[in-house]
PDB file of C-alpha atoms in Angstrom:
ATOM      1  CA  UNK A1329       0.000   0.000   0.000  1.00  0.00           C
ATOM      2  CA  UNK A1330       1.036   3.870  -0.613  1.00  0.00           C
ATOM      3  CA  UNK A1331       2.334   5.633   2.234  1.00  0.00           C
ATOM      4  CA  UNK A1332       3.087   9.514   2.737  1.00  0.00           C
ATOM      5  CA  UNK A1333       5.189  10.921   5.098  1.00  0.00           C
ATOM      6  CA  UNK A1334       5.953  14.429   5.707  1.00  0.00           C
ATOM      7  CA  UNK A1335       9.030  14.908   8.372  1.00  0.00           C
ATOM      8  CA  UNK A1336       7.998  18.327  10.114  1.00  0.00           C
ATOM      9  CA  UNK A1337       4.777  18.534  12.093  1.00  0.00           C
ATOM     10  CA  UNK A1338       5.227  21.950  12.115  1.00  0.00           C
ATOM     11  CA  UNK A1339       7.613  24.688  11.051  1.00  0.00           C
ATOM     12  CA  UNK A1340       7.802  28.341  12.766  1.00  0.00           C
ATOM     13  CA  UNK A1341       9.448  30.897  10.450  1.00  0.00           C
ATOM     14  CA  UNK A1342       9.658  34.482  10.211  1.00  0.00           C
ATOM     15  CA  UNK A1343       8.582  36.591   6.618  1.00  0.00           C
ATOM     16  CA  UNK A1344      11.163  36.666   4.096  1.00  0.00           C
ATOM     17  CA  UNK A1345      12.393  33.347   5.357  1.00  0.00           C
ATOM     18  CA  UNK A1346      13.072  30.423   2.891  1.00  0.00           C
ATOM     19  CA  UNK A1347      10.584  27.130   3.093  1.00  0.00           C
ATOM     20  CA  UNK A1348      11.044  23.745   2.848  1.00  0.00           C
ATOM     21  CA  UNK A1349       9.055  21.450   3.487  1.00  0.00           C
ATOM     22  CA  UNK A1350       9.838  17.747   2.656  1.00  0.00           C
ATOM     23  CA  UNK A1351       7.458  14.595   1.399  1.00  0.00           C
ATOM     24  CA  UNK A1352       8.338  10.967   1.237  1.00  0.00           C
ATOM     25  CA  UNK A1353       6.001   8.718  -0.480  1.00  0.00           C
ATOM     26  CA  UNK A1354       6.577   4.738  -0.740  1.00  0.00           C
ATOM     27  CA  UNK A1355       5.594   3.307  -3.984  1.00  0.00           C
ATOM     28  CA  UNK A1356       7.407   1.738  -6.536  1.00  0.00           C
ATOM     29  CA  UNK A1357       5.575   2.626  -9.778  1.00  0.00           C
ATOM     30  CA  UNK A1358       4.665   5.511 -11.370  1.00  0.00           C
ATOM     31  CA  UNK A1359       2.838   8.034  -9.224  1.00  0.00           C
ATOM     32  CA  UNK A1360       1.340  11.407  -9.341  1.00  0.00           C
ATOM     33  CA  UNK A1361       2.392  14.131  -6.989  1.00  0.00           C
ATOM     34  CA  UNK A1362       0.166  17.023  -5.264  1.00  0.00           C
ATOM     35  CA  UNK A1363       0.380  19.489  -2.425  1.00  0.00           C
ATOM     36  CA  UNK A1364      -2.539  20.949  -1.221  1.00  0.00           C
ATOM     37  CA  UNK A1365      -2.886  24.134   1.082  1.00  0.00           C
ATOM     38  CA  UNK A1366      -5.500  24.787   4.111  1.00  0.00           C
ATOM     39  CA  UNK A1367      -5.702  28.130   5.336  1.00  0.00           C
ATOM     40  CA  UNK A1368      -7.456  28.678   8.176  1.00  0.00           C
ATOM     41  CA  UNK A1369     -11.285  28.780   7.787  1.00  0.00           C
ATOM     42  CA  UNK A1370     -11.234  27.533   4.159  1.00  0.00           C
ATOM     43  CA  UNK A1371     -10.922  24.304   2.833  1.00  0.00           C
ATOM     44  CA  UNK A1372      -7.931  22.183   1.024  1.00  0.00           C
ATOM     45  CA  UNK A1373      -6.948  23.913  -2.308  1.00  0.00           C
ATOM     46  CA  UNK A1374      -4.390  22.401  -4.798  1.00  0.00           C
ATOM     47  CA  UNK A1375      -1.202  23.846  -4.719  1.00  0.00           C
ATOM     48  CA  UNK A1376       1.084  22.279  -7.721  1.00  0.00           C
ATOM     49  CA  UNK A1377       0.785  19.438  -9.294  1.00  0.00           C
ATOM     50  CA  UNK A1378       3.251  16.429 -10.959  1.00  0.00           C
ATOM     51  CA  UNK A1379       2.098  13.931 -13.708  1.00  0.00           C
ATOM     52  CA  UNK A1380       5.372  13.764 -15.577  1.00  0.00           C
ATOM     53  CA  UNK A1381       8.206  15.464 -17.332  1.00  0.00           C
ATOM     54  CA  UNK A1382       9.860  18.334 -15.741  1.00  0.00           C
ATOM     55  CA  UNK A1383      10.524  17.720 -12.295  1.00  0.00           C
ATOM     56  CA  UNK A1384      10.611  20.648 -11.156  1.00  0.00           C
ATOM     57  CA  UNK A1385       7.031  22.355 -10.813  1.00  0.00           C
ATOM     58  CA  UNK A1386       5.724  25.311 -10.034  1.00  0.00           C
ATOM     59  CA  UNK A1387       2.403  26.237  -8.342  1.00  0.00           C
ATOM     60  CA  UNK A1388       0.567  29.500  -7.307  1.00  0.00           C
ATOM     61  CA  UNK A1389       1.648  31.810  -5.169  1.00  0.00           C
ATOM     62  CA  UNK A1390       5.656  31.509  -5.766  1.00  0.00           C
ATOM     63  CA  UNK A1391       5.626  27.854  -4.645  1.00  0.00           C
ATOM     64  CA  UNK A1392       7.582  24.964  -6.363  1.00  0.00           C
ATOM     65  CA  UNK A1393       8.588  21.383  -5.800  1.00  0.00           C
ATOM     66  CA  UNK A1394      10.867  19.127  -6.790  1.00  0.00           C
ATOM     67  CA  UNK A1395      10.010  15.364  -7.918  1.00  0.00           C
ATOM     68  CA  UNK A1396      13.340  13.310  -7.196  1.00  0.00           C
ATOM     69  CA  UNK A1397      12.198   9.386  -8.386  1.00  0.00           C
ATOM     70  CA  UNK A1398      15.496   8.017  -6.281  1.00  0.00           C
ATOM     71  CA  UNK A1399      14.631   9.441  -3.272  1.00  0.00           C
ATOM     72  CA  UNK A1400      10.899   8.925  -3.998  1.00  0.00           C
ATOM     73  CA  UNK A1401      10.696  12.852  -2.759  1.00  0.00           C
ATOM     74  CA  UNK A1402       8.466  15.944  -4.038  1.00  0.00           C
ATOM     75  CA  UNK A1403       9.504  18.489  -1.255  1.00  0.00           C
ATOM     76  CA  UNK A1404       8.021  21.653  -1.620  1.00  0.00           C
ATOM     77  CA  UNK A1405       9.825  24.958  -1.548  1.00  0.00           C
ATOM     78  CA  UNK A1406       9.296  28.726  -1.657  1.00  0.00           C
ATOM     79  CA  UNK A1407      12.407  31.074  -1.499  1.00  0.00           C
ATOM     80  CA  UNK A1408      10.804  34.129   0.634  1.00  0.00           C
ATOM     81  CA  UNK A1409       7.540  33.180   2.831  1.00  0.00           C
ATOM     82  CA  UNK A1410       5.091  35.773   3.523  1.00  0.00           C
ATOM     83  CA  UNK A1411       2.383  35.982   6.496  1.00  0.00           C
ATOM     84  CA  UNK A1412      -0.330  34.886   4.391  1.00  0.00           C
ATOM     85  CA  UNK A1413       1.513  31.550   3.346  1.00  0.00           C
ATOM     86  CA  UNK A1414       0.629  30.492   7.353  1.00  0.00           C
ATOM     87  CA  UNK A1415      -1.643  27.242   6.510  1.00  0.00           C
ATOM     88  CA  UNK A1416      -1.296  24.030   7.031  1.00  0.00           C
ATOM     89  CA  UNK A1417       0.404  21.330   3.652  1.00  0.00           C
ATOM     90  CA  UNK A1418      -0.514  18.238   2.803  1.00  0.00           C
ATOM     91  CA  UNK A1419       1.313  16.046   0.092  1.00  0.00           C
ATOM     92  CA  UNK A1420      -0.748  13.426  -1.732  1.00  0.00           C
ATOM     93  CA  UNK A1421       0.053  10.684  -4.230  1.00  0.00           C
ATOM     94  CA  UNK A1422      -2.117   8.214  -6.592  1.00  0.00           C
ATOM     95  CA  UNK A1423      -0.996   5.975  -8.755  1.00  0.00           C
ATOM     96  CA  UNK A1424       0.040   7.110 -12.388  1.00  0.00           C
ATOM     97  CA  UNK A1425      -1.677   5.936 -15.358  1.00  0.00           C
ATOM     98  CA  UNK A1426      -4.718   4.515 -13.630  1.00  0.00           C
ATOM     99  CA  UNK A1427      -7.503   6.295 -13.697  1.00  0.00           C
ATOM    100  CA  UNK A1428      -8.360   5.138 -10.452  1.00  0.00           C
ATOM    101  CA  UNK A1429      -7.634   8.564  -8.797  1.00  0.00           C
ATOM    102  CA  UNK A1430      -7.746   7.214  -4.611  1.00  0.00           C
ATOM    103  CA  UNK A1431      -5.183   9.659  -2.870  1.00  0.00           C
ATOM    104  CA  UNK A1432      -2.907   8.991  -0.067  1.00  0.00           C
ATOM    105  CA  UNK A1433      -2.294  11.898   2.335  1.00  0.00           C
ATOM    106  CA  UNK A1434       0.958  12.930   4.503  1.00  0.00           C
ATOM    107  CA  UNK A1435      -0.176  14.018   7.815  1.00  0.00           C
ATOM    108  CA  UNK A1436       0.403  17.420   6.935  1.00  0.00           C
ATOM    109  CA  UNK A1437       2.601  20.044   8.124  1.00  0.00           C
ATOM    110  CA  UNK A1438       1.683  23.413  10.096  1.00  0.00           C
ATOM    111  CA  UNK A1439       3.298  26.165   8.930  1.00  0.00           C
ATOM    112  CA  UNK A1440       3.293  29.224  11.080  1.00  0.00           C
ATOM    113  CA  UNK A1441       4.857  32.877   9.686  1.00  0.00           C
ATOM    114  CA  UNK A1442       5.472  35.885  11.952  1.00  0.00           C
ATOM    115  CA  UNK A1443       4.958  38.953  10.540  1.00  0.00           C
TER     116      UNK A1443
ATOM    117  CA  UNK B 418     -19.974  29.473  -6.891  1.00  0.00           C
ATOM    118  CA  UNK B 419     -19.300  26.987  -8.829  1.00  0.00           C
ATOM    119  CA  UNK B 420     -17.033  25.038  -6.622  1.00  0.00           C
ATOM    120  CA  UNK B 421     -17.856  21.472  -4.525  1.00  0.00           C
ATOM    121  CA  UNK B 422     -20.444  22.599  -1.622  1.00  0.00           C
ATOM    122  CA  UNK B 423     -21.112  20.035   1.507  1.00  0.00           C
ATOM    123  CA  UNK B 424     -23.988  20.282   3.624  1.00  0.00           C
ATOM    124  CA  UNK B 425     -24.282  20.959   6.702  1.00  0.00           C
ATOM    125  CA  UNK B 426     -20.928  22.688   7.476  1.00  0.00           C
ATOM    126  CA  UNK B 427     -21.187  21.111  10.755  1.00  0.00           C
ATOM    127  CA  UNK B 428     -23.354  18.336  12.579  1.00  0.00           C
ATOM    128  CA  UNK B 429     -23.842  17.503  16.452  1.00  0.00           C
ATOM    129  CA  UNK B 430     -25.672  14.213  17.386  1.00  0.00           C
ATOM    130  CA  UNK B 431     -25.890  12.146  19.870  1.00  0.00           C
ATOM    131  CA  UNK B 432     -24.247   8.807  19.891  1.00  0.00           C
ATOM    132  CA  UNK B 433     -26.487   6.312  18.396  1.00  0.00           C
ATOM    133  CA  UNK B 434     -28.072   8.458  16.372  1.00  0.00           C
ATOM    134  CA  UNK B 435     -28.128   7.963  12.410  1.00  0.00           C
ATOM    135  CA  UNK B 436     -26.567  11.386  10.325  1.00  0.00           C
ATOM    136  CA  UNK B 437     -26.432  12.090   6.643  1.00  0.00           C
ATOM    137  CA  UNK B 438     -24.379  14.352   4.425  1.00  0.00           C
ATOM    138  CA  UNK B 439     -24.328  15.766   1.126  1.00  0.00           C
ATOM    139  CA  UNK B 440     -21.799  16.746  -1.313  1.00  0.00           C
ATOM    140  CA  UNK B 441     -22.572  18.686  -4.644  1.00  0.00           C
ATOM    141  CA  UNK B 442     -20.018  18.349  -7.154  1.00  0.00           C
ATOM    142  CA  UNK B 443     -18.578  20.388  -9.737  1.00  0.00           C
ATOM    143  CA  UNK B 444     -21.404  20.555 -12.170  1.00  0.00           C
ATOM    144  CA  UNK B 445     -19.964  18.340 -15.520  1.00  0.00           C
ATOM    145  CA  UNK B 446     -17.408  16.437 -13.374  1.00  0.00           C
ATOM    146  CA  UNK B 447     -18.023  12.899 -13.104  1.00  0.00           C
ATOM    147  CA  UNK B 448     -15.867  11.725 -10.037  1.00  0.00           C
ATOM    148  CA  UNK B 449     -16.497  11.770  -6.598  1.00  0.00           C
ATOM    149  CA  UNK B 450     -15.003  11.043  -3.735  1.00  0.00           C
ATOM    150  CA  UNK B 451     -15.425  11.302   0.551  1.00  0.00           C
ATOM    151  CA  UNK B 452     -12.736  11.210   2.406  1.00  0.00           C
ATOM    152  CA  UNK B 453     -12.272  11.457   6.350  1.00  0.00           C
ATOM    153  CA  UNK B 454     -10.434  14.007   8.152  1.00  0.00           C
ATOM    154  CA  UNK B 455      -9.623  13.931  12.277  1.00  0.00           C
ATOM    155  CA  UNK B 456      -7.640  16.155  14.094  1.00  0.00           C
ATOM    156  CA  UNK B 457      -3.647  16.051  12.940  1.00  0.00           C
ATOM    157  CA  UNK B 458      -4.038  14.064  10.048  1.00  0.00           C
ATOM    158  CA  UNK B 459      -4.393  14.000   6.688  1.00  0.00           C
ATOM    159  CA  UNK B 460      -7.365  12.813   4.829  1.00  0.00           C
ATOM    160  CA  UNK B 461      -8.075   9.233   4.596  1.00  0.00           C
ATOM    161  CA  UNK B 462      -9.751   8.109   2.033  1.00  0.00           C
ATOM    162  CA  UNK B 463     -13.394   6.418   2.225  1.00  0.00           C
ATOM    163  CA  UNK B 464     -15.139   5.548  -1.004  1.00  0.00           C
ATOM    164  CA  UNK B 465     -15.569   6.831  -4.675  1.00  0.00           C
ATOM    165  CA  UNK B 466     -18.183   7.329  -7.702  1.00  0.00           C
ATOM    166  CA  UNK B 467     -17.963   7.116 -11.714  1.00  0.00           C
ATOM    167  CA  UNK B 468     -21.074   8.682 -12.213  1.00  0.00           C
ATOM    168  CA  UNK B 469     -23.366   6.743  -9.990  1.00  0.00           C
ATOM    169  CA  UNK B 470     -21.628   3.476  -9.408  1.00  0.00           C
ATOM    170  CA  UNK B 471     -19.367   3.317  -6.438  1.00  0.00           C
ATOM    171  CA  UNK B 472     -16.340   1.791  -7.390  1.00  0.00           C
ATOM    172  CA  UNK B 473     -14.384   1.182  -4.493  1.00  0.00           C
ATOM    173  CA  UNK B 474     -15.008   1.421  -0.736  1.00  0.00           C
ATOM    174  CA  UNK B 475     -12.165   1.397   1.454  1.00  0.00           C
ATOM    175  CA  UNK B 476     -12.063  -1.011   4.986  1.00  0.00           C
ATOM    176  CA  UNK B 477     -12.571   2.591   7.077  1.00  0.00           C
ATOM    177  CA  UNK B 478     -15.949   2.289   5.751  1.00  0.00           C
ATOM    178  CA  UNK B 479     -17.509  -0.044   8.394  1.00  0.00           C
ATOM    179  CA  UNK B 480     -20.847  -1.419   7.307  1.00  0.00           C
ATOM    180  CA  UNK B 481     -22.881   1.568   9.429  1.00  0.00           C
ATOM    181  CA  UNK B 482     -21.696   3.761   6.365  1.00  0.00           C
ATOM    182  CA  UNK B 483     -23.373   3.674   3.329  1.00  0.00           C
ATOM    183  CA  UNK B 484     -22.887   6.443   0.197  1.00  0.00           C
ATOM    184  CA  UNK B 485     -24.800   7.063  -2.795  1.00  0.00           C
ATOM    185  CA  UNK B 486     -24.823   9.143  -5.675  1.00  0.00           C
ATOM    186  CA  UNK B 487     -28.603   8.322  -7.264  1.00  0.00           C
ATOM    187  CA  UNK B 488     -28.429   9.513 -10.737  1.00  0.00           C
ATOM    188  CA  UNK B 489     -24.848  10.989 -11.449  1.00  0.00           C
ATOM    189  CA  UNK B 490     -24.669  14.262  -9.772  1.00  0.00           C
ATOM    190  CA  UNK B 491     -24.974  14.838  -5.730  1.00  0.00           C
ATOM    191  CA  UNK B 492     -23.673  11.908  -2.948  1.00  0.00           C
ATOM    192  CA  UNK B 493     -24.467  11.359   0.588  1.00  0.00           C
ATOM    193  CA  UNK B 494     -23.145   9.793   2.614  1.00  0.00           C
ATOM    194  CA  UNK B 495     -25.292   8.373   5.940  1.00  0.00           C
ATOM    195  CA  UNK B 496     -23.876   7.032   9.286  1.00  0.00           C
ATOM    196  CA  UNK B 497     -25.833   4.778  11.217  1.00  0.00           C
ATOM    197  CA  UNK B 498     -25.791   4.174  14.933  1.00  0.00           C
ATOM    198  CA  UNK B 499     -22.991   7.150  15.232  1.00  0.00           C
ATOM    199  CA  UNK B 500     -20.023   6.117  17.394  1.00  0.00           C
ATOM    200  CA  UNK B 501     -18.009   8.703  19.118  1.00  0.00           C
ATOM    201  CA  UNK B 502     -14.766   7.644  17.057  1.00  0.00           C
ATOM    202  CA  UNK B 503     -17.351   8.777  14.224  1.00  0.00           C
ATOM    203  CA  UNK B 504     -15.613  12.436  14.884  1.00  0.00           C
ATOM    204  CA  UNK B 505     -13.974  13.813  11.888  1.00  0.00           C
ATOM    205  CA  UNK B 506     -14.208  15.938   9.380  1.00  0.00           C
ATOM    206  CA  UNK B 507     -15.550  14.674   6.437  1.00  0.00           C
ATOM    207  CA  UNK B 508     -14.405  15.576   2.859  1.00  0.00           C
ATOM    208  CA  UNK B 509     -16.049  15.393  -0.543  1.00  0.00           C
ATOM    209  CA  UNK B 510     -13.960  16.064  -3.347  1.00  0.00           C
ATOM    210  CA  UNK B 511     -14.542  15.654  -7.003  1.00  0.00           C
ATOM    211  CA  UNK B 512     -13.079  15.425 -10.550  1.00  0.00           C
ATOM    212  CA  UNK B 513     -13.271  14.926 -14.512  1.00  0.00           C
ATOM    213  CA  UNK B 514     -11.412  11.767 -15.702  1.00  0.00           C
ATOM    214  CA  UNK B 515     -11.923  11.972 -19.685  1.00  0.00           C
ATOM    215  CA  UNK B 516     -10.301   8.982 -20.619  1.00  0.00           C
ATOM    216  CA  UNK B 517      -7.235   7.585 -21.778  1.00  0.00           C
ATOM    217  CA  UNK B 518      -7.155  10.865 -24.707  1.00  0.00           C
ATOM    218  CA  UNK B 519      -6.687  12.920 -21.002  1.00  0.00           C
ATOM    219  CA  UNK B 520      -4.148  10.403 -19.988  1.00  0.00           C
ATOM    220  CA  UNK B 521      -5.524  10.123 -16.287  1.00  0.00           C
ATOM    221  CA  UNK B 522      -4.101  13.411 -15.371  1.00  0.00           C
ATOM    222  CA  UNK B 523      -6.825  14.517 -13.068  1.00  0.00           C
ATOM    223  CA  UNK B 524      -6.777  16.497 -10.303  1.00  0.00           C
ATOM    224  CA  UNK B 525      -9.585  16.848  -7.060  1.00  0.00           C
ATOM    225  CA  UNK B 526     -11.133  19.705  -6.378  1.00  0.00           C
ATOM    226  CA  UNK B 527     -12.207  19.342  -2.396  1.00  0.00           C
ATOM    227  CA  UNK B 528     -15.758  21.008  -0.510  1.00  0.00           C
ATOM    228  CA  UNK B 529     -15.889  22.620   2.613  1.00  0.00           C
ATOM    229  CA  UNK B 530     -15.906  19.362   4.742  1.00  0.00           C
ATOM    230  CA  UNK B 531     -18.823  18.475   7.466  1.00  0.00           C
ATOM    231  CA  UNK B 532     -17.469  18.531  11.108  1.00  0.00           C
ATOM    232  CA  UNK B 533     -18.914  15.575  12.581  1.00  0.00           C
ATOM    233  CA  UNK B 534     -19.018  16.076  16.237  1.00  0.00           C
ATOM    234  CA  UNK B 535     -20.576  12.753  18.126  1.00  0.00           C
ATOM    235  CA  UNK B 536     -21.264  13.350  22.200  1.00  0.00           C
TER     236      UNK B 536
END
């Protein structure tokens, strides 16, 4: 079975600071890579996305993320955090070229800016 | 808005009692999903629809759940006999799979969520 694991629980960090956050996923085939945001109040909203071919993507709001197959990783990075970016992460992975579409979710990670 | 919408944002009952939920999709998409949310986790996924047949349940879904998704469009998803370990929040999300000519590069689009609070 898929597992997701995302190493920091939470992460305190003060504006302008750079952000990474990492995800480990165990699954030997081909998989498809997400991070989703929660801000507080609202509800999960996709981030970036990986389905193939670059593997470096970018999302909204000045995020990217990295897909490295040998260290089955897609951590997620932004180079200057703002106050706004305070949310909570989840990475997520289903299985490539299914259309079966089930996804497995990290436990997320807290992410706390101070102005 | 044209987004996923759950209803009601948030549900209190009594353990024992029997609670439903509903999840509109995005109008033309054709896969749905519920997923289950508690406190410092991720979402763990439940069940899922092609249009109205459920395809897959997972072995969270004890046999007090049941989901449906009539003709297509909106699910529910009903809890019987409510069990405080029945706390969560619960998630619909939903999606358009087109095929193998879309390669099965889909993503889900999530609701609100239902905060299921059992006393």
């Amino acid at each position: 079975a898929q597992s997701v694991s995302q190493h920091n629980h939470h992460v305190i960090l003060s504006e302008a600071a750079s952000l990474e956050l990492g995800c480990n996923y165990s699954y030997g085939g081909t998989v498809n890579l997400f991070w989703y945001v929660q801000y507080p109040g609202q509800h999960l909203q996709l981030l970036l996305k990986y389905f193939s071919g670059d593997p470096l993507v970018k999302g909204i709001k000045g995020f990217e993320a990295e897909f490295i197959k040998s260290k089955f990783s897609f951590n997620l990075r932004k180079p200057s955090v703002q106050w706004s970016d305070t949310a909570e992460y989840f990475c997520a992975v289903n299985l490539g070229g299914t259309s079966y579409g089930k996804l497995t979710f990290g436990q997320g990670t807290i992410l706390t800016v101070h102005p | 808005d044209t987004g996923v919408s759950q209803n009601p944002r948030h549900k209190i009952t009594k353990r024992g009692q029997n609670v439903t939920f509903r999840c509109d999709p995005i109008s033309e998409h054709n896969r749905l999903y519920w997923y289950r949310q508690t406190l410092g986790q991720g979402p763990e996924f439940l069940t899922y629809f092609q249009n109205e047949a459920q395809l897959e349940k997972s072995r969270l879904l004890s046999d007090r759940f049941s989901a449906e998704r009539p003709k297509g469009s909106f699910s529910t998803l009903e809890i019987q006999r409510t069990e405080q370990g029945d706390s969560a929040m619960y998630l619909c999300a939903s999606s358009l799979v087109s095929g193998l000519a879309g390669g099965f590069r889909f993503e889900q689009y999530f609701g609100p969520g239902t905060r299921l609070t059992v006393t």
